[in-house]
Tab-separated table of C-alpha atoms in Angstrom:
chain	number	residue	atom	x	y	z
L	1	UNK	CA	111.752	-14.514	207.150
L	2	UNK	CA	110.049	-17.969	207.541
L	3	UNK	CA	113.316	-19.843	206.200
L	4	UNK	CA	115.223	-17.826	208.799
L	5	UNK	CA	112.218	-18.353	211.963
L	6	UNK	CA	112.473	-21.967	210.752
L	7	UNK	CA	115.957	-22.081	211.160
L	8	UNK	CA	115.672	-20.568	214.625
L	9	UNK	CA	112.987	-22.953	215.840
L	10	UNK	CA	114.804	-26.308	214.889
L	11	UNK	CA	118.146	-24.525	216.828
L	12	UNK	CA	116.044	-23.691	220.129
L	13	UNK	CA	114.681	-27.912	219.870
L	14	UNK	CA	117.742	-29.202	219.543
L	15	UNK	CA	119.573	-26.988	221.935
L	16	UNK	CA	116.506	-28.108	224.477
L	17	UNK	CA	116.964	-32.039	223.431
L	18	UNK	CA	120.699	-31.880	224.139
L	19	UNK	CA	119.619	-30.141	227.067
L	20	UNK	CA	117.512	-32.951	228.399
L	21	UNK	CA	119.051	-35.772	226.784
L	22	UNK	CA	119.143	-38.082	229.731
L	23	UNK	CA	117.006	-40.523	229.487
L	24	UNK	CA	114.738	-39.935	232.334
L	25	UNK	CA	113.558	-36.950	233.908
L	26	UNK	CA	112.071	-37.448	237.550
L	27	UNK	CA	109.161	-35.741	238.562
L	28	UNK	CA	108.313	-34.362	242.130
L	29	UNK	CA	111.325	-36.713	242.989
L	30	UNK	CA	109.597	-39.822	241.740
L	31	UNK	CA	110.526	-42.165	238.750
L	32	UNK	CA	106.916	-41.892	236.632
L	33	UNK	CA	107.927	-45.062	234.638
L	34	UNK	CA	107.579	-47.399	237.753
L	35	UNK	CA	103.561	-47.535	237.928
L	36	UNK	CA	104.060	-48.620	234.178
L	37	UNK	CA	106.832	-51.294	235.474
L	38	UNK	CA	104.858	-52.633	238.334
L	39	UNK	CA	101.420	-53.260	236.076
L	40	UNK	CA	104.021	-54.879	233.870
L	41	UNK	CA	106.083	-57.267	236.671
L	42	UNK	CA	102.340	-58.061	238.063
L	43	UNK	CA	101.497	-59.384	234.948
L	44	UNK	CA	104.283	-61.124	234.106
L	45	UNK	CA	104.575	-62.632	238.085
L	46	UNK	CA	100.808	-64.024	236.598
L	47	UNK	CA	102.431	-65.623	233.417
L	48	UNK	CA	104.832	-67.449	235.953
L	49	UNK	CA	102.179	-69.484	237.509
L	50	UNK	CA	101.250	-70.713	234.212
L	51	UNK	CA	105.372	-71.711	233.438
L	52	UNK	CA	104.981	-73.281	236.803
L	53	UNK	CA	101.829	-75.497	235.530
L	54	UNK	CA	103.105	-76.125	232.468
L	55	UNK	CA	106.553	-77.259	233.649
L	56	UNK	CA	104.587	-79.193	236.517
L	57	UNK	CA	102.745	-81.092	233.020
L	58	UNK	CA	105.625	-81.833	231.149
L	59	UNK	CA	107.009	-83.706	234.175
L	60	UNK	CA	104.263	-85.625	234.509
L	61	UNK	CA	104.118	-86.395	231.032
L	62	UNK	CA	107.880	-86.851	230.457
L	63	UNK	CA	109.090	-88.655	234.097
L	64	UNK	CA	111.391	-86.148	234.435
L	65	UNK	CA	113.498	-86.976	231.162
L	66	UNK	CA	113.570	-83.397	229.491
L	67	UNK	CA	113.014	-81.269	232.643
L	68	UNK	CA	113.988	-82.103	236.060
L	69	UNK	CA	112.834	-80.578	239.192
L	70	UNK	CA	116.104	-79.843	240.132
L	71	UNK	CA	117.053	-78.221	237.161
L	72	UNK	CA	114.073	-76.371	236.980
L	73	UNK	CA	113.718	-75.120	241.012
L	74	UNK	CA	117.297	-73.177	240.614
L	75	UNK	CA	116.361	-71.837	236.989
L	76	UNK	CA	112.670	-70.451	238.476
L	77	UNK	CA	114.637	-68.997	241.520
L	78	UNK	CA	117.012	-66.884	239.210
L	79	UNK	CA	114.106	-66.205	236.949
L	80	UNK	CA	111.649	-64.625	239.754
L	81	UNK	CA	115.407	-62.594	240.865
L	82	UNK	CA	115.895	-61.148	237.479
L	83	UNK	CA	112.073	-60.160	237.413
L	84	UNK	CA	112.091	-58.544	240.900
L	85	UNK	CA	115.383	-57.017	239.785
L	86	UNK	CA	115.006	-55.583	236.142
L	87	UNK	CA	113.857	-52.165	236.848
L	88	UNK	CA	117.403	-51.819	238.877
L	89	UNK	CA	119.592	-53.862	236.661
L	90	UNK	CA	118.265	-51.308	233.673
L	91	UNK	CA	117.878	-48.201	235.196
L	92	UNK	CA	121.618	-48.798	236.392
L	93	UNK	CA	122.614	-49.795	232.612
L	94	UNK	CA	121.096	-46.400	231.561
L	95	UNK	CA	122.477	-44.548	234.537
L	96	UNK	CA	126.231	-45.732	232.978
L	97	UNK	CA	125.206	-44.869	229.599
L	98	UNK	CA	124.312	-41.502	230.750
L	99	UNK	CA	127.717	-41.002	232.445
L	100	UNK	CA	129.463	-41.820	229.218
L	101	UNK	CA	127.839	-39.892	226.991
L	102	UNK	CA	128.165	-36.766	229.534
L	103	UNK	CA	131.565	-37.148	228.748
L	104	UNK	CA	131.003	-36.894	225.012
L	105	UNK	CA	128.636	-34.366	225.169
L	106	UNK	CA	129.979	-31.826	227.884
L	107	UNK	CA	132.566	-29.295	226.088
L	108	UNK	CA	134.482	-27.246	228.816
L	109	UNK	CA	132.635	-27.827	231.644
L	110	UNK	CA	129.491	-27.088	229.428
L	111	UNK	CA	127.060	-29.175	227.045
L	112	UNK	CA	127.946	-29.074	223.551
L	113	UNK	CA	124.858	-26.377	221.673
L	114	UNK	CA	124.296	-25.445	218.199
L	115	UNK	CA	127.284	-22.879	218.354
L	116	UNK	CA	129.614	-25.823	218.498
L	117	UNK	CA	127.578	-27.602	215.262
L	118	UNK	CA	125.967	-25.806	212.939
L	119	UNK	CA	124.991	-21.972	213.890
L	120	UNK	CA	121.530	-20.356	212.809
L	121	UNK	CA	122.338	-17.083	214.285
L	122	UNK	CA	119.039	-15.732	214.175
L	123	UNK	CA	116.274	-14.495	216.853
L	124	UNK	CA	113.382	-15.965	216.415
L	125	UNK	CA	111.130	-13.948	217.955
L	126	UNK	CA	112.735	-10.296	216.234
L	127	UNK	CA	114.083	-11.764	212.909
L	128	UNK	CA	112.612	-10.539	209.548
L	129	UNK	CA	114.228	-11.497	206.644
L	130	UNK	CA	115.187	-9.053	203.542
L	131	UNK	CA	116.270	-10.347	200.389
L	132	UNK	CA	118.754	-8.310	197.670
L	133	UNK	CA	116.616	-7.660	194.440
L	134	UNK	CA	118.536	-8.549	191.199
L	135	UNK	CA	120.051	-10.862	189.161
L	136	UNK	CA	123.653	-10.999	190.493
L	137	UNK	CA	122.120	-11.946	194.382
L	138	UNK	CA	119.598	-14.813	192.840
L	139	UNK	CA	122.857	-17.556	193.084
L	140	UNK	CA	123.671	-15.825	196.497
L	141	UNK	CA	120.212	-15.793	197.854
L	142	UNK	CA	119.372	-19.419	196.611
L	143	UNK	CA	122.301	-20.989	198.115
L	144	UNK	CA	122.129	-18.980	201.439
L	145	UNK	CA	118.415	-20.388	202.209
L	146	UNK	CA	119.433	-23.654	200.823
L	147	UNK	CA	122.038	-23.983	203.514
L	148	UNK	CA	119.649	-22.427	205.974
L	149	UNK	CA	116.862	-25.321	205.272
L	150	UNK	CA	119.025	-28.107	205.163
L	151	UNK	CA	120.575	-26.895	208.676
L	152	UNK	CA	117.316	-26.996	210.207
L	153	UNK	CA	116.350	-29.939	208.712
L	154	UNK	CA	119.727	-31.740	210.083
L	155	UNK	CA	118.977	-29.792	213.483
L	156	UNK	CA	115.527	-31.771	213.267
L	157	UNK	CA	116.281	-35.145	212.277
L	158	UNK	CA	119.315	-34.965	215.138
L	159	UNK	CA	116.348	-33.914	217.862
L	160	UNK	CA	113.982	-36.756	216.104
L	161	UNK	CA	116.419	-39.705	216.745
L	162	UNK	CA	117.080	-38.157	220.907
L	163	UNK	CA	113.616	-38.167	221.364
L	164	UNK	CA	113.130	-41.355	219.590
L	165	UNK	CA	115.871	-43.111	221.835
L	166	UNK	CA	114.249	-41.861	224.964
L	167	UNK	CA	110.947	-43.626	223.741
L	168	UNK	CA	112.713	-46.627	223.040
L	169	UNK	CA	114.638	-46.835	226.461
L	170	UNK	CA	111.520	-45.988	228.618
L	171	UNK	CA	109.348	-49.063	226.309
L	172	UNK	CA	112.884	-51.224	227.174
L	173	UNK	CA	112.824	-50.722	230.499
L	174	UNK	CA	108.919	-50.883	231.185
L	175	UNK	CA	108.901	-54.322	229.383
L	176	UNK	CA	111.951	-55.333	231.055
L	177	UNK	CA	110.382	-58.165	233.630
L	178	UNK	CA	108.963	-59.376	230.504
L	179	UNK	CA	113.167	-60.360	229.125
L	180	UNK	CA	113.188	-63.010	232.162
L	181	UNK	CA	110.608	-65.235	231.160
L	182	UNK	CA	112.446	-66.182	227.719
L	183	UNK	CA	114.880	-68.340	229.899
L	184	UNK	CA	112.796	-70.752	230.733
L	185	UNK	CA	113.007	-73.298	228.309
L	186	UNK	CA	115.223	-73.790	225.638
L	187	UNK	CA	113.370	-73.150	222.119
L	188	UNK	CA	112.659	-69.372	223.574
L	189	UNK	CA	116.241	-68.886	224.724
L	190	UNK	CA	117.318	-67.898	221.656
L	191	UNK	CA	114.983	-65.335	221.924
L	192	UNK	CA	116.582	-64.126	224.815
L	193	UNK	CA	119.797	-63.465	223.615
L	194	UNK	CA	118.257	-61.750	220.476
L	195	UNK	CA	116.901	-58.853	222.943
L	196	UNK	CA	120.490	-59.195	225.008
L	197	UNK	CA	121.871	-58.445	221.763
């Protein structure tokens, strides 16, 4: 009985993860990541003003012979762009990733369930399990709860890397304004296309 109501729980989670696998859910009609975003972009529009300083110094210091103003006016201008910007730009990324895996996750005009993976046919809330006494059902028995715990442990680690990508693209796109200011100078650029990549 517990094998089999442990069976049943993991295929209710991960028929509600693949469910609700888009990445974000809105609530009342609003995004809830963007207060998150904002304190973020504030922050970062802070950090800025201390590029801008520090920029300003290494003129002075240099005369202009690493950075130049007008190098540096264009480059701050596309900066500030991408910062006001990054909640779109990645929201619209997600949006397209979302579309494509509809397509690989919509079966018939449905969403693909347990049924189409491995099936646990069991009710959880009116299954009780019996077990055949004697020694020609032990091999039977064993193997038939053996297959029943390592389906709902696959059923679980499926539903713990969904959830874990959701986590991971809401932290992506709440640090997002944070990407731009790695193009500033050139010894953090590299930096930049490490989190492109």
């Amino acid at each position: 009985t517990f094998v089999g109501k442990t069976g049943a729980r993991s295929d209710a989670f991960l028929r509600w993860t693949l469910q609700n696998y888009q990445w974000l859910t809105l609530v009342d009609g609003k995004n809830p990541l963007i207060p998150f975003w904002i304190t973020i972009r504030n922050i970062v529009y802070a950090v800025i003003a201390l590029f801008v300083l520090a920029t300003a110094f290494i003129l002075i210091i240099t005369r202009g012979q690493s950075v130049t103003v007008m190098r540096f006016v264009p480059r701050f201008i596309f900066i500030v762009g991408l910062i006001t910007l990054s909640f779109s730009l990645v929201q619209f990324i997600y949006v397209i990733n979302d579309i494509v895996q509809d397509f690989f996750l919509k079966v018939e005009g449905r969403y693909i369930s347990t049924q189409d993976l491995l099936y646990i046919g069991f009710d959880y809330e009116t299954f009780t399990g019996f077990r055949r006494v004697g020694l020609e059902f032990e091999e039977s028995a064993f193997i038939s709860l053996l297959l029943v715990r390592l389906t709902a442990i696959t059923y679980y680690v499926m539903t713990g890397l969904l959830l874990v990508r959701k986590i991971i693209l809401w932290f992506f796109i709440i640090i997002s304004p944070v990407f731009p200011l790695l193009l500033f100078y050139r010894p953090i650029r590299n930096t930049a296309k490490i989190w492109v990549g």
